[in-house]
XYZ file of N, CA, C and O in Angstrom:
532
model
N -7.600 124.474 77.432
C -7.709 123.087 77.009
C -7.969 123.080 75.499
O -8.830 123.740 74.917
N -7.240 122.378 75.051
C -7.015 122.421 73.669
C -8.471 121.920 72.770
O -9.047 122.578 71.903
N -8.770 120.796 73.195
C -10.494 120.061 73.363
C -11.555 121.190 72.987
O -12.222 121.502 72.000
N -11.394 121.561 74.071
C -12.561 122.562 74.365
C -12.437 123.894 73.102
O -13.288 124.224 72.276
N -11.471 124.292 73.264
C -11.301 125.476 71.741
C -11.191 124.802 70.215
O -11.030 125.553 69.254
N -11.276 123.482 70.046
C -11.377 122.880 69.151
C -13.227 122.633 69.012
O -13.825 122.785 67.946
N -13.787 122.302 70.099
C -15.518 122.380 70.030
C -15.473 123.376 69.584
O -15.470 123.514 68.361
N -15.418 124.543 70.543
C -15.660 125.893 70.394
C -15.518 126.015 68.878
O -16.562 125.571 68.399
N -14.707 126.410 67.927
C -13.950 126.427 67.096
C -15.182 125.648 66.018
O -15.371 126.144 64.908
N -15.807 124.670 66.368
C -16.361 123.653 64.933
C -17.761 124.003 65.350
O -18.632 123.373 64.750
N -18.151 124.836 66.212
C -19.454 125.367 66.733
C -20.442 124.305 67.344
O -21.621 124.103 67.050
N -19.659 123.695 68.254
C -20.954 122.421 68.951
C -20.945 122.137 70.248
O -21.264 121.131 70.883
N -20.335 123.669 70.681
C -21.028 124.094 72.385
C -22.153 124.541 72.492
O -22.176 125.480 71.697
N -23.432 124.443 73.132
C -24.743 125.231 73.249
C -24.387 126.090 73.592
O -23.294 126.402 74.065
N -26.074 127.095 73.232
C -25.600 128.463 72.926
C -25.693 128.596 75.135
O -25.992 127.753 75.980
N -25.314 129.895 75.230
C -25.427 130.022 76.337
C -24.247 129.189 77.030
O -23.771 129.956 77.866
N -23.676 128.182 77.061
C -22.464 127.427 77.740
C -21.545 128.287 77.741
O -21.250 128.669 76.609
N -20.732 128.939 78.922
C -19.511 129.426 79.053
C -18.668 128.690 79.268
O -19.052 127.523 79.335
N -17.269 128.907 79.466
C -16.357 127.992 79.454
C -16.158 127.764 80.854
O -16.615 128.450 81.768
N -15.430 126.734 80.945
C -15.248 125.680 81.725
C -14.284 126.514 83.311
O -13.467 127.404 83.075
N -14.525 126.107 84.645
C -13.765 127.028 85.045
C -12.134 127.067 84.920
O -11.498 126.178 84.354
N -11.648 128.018 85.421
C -10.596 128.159 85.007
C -9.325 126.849 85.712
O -8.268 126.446 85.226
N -10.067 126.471 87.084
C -9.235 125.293 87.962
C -8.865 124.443 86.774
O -7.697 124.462 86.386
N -9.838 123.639 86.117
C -9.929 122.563 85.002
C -8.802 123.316 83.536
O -8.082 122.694 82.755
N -9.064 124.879 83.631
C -8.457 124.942 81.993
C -7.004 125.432 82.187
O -6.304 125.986 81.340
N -6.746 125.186 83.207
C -5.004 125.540 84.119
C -4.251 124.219 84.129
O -4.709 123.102 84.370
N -2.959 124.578 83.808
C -2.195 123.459 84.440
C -2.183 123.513 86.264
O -2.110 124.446 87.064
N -2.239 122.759 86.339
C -1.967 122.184 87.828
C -1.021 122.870 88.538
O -0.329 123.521 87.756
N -0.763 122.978 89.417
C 0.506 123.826 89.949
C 1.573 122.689 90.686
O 1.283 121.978 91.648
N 2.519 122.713 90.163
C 4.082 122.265 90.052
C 4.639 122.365 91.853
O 4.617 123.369 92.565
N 5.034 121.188 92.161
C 5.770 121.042 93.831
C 4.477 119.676 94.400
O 3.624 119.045 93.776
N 4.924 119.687 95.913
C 3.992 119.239 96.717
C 2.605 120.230 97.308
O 2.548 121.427 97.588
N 1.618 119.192 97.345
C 0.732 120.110 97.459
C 0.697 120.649 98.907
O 0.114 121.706 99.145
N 1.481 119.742 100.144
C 1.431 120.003 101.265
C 2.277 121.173 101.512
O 1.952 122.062 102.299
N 3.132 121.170 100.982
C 3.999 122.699 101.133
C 3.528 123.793 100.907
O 4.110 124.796 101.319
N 1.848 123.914 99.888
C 1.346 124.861 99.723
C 0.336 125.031 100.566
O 0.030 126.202 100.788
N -0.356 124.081 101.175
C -1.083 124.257 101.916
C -0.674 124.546 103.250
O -1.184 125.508 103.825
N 0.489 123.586 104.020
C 0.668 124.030 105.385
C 1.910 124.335 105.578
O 2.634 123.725 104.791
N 2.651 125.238 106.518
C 3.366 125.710 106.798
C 3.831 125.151 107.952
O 2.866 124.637 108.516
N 4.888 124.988 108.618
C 5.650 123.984 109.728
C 5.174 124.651 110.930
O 5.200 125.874 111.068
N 4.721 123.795 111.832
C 4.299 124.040 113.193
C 3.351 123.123 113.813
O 2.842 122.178 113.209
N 3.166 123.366 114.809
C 2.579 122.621 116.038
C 1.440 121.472 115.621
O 0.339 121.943 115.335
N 1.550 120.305 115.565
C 0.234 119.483 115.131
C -0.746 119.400 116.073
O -0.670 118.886 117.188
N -1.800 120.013 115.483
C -2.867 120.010 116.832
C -4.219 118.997 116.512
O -5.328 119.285 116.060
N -3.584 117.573 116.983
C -4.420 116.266 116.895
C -4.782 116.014 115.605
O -5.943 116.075 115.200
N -3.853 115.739 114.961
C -4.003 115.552 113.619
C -4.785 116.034 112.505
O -4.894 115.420 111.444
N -5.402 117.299 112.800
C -5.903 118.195 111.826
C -5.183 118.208 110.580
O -5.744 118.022 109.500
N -3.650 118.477 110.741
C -2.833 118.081 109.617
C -2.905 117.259 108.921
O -2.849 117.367 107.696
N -3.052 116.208 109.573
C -3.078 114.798 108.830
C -4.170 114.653 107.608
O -3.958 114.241 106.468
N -5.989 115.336 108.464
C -6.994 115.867 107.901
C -6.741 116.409 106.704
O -7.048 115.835 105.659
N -6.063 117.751 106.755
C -5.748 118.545 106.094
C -5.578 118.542 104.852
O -6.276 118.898 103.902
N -3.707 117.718 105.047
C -3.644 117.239 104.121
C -4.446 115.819 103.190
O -4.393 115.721 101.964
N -4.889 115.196 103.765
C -5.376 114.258 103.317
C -6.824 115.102 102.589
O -6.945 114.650 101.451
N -7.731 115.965 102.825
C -8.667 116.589 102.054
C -8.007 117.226 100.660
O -8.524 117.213 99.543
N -6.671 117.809 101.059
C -6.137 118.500 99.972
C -5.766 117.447 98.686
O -5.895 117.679 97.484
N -5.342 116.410 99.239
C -4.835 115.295 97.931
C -6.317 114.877 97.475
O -6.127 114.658 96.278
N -7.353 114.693 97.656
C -8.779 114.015 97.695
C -9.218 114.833 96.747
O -9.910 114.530 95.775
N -8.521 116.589 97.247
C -9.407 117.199 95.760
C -8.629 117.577 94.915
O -9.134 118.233 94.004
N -7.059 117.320 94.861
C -6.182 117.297 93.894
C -7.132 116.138 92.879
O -7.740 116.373 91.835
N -6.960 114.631 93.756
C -7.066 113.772 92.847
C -8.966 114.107 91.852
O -9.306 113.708 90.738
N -9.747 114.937 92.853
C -10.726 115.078 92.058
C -10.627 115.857 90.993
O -11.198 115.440 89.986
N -9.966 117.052 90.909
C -9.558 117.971 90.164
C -8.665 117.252 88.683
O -8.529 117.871 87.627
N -8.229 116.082 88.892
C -7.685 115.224 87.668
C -8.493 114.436 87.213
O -8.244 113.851 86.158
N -9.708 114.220 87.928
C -10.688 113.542 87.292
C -11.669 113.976 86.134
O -12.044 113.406 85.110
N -11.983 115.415 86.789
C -12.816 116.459 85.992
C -12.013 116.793 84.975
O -12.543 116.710 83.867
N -10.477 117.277 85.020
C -10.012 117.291 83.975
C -10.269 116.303 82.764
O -10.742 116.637 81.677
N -9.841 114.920 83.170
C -10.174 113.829 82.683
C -11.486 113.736 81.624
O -11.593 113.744 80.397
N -12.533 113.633 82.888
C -13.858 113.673 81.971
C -14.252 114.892 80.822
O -14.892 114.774 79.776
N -13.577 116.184 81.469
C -13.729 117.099 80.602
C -12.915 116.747 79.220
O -13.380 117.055 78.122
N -11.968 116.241 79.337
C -11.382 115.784 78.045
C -12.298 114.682 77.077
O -12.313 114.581 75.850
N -12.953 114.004 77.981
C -13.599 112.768 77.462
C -14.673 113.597 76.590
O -14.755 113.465 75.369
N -15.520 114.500 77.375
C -16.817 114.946 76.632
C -16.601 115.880 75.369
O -17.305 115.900 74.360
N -15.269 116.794 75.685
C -15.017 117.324 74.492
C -14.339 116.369 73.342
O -14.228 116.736 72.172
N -13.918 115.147 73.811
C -13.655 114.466 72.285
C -14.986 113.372 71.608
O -15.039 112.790 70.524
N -15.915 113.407 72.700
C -17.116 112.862 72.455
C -17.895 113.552 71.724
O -18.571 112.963 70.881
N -17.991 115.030 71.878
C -18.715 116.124 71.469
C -18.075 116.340 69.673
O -18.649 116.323 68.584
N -17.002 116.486 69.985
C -15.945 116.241 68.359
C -16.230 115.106 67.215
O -16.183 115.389 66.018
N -16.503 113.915 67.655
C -16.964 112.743 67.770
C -18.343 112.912 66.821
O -18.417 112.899 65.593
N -19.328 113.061 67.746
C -20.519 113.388 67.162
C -21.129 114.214 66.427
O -22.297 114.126 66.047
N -19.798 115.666 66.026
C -20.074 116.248 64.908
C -19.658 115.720 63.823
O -20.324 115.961 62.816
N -18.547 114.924 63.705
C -18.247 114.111 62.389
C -19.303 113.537 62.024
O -19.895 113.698 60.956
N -19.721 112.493 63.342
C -20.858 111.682 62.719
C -22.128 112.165 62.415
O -22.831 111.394 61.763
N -22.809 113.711 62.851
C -23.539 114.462 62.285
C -23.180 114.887 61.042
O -24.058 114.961 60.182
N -22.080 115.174 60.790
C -21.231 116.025 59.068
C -21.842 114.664 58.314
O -22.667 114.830 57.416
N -21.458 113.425 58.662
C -21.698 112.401 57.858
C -22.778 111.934 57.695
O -23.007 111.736 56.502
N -23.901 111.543 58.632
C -24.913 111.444 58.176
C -25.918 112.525 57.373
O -26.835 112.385 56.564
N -25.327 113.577 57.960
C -25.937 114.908 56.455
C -25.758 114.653 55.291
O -26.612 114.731 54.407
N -24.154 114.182 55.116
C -24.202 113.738 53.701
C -24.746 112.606 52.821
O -25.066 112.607 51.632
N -24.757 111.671 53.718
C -25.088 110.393 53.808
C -26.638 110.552 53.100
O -26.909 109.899 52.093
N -27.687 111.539 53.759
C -28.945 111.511 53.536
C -29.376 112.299 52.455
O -30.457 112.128 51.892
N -28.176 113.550 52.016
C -28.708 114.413 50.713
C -27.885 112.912 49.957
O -27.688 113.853 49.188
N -27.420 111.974 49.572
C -26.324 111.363 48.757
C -27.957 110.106 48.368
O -28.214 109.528 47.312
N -28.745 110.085 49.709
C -29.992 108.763 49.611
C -30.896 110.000 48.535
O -31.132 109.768 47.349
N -31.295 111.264 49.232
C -32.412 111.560 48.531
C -31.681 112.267 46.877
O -32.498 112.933 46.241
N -30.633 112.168 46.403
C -30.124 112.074 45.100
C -30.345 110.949 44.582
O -30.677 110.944 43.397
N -30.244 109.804 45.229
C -30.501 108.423 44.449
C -32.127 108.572 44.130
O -32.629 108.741 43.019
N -32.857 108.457 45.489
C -34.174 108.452 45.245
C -34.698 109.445 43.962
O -35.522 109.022 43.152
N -34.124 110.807 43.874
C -34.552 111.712 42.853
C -34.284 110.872 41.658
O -35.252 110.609 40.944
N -33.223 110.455 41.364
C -32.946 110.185 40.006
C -33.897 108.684 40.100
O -34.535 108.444 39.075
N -33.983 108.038 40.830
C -34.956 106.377 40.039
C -36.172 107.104 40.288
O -36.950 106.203 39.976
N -36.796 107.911 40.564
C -38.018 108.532 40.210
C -38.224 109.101 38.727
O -39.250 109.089 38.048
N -37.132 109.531 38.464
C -36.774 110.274 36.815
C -37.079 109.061 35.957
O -37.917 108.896 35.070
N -36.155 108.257 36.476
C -35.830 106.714 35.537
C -37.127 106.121 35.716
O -37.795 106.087 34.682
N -37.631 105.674 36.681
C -39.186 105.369 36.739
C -40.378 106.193 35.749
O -41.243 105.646 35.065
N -40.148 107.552 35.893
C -40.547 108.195 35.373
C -40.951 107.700 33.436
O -41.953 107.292 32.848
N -39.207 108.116 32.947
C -39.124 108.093 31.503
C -39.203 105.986 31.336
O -38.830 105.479 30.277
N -39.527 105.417 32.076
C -39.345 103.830 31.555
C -40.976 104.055 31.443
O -41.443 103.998 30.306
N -41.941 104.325 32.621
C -43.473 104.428 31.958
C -43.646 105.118 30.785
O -44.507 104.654 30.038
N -42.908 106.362 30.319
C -43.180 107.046 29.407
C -43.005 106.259 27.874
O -43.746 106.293 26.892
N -41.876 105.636 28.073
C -41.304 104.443 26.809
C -42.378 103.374 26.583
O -42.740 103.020 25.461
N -42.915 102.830 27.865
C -43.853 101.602 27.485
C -45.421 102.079 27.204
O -46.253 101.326 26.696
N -45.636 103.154 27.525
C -47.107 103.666 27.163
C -46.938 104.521 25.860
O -47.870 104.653 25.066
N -45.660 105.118 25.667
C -45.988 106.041 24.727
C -46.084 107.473 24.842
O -45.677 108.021 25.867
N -46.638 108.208 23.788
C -47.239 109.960 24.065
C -48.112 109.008 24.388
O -48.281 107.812 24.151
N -48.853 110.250 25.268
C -50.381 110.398 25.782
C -51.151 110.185 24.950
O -52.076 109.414 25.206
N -51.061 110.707 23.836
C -52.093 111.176 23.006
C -52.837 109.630 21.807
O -53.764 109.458 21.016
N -51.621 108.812 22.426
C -51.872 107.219 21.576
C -52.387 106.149 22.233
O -52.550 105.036 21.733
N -52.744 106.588 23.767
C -53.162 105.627 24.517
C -54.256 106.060 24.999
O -54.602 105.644 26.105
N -55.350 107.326 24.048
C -56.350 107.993 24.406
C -57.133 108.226 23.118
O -57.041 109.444 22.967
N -57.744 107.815 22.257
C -58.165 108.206 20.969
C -58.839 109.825 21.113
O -58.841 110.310 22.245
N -59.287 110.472 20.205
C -59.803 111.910 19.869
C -60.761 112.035 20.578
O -60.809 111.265 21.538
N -61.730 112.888 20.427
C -62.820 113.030 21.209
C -64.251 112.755 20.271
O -64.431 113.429 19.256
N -64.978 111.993 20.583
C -65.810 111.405 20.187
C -65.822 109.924 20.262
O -66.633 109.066 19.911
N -64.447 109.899 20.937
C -64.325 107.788 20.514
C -64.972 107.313 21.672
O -64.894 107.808 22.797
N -65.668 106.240 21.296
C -66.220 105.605 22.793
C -65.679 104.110 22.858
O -65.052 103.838 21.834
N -65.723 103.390 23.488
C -64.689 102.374 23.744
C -66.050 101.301 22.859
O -66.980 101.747 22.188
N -65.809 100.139 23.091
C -66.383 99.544 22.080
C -67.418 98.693 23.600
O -67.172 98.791 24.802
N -68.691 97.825 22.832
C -69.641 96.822 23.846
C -69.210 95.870 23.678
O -69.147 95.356 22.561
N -68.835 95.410 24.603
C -68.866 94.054 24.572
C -69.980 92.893 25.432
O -70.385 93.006 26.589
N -70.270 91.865 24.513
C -71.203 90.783 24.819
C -70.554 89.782 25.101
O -69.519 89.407 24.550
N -71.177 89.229 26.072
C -70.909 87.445 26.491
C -72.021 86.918 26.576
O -73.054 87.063 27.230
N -71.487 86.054 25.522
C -72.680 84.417 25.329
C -71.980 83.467 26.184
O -70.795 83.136 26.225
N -73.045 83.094 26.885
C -72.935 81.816 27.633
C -73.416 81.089 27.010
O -73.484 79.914 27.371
């Protein structure tokens, strides 16, 4: 299944998952299914009928699983894009955030100044102030 070696392939099978059995990663086999199952002779109370009717039940289940197996491997495909993208998505936020921290940064630095002008020498003491009422 083409699906499935394409997961495989972009690495977003868990570890430990083997592949799928082989019924599902086969084509189907070609004719009627009753010709493979029964051979001409005596009907003994409609066991045949049984028979065949179990055999189409798990044909048709066997196209289902195929089915879904297709579904989960393009779901699985699916959600690594949208993992690839939100990775980028979030180093692309914390680049913005870095740089208006910079810019934040050098705009305090512009409105205060050096350090050294918004701190007089050592010995300065700030001045008293009085209030008259």
């Amino acid at each position: 299944m083409e699906l499935w070696r394409q997961l495989k392939q972009a690495g977003l099978l868990p570890q430990g998952l083997g592949p799928p059995p082989t019924a599902l990663m086969g084509v189907p086999p070609a004719g009627r299914d009753d010709q493979t199952v029964m051979s001409p002779g005596p009907d003994n109370g409609g066991a045949r009928e049984s028979l065949l009717w179990i055999w189409e039940e798990l044909g048709n289940l066997r196209r289902v699983d195929v089915q879904l197996l297709g579904q989960l491997c393009s779901l699985g495909l699916e959600m690594g894009v949208l993992r690839d993208e939100l990775l980028d998505f979030l180093e692309e936020e914390d680049e913005y955030e870095e740089s208006m921290v910079e810019e934040k940064d050098e705009d305090l630095e512009e409105e205060e100044g050096p350090l050294g002008a918004c701190c007089p020498g050592p010995g300065y003491r700030l001045p008293d102030f009085e209030m008259t009422i």
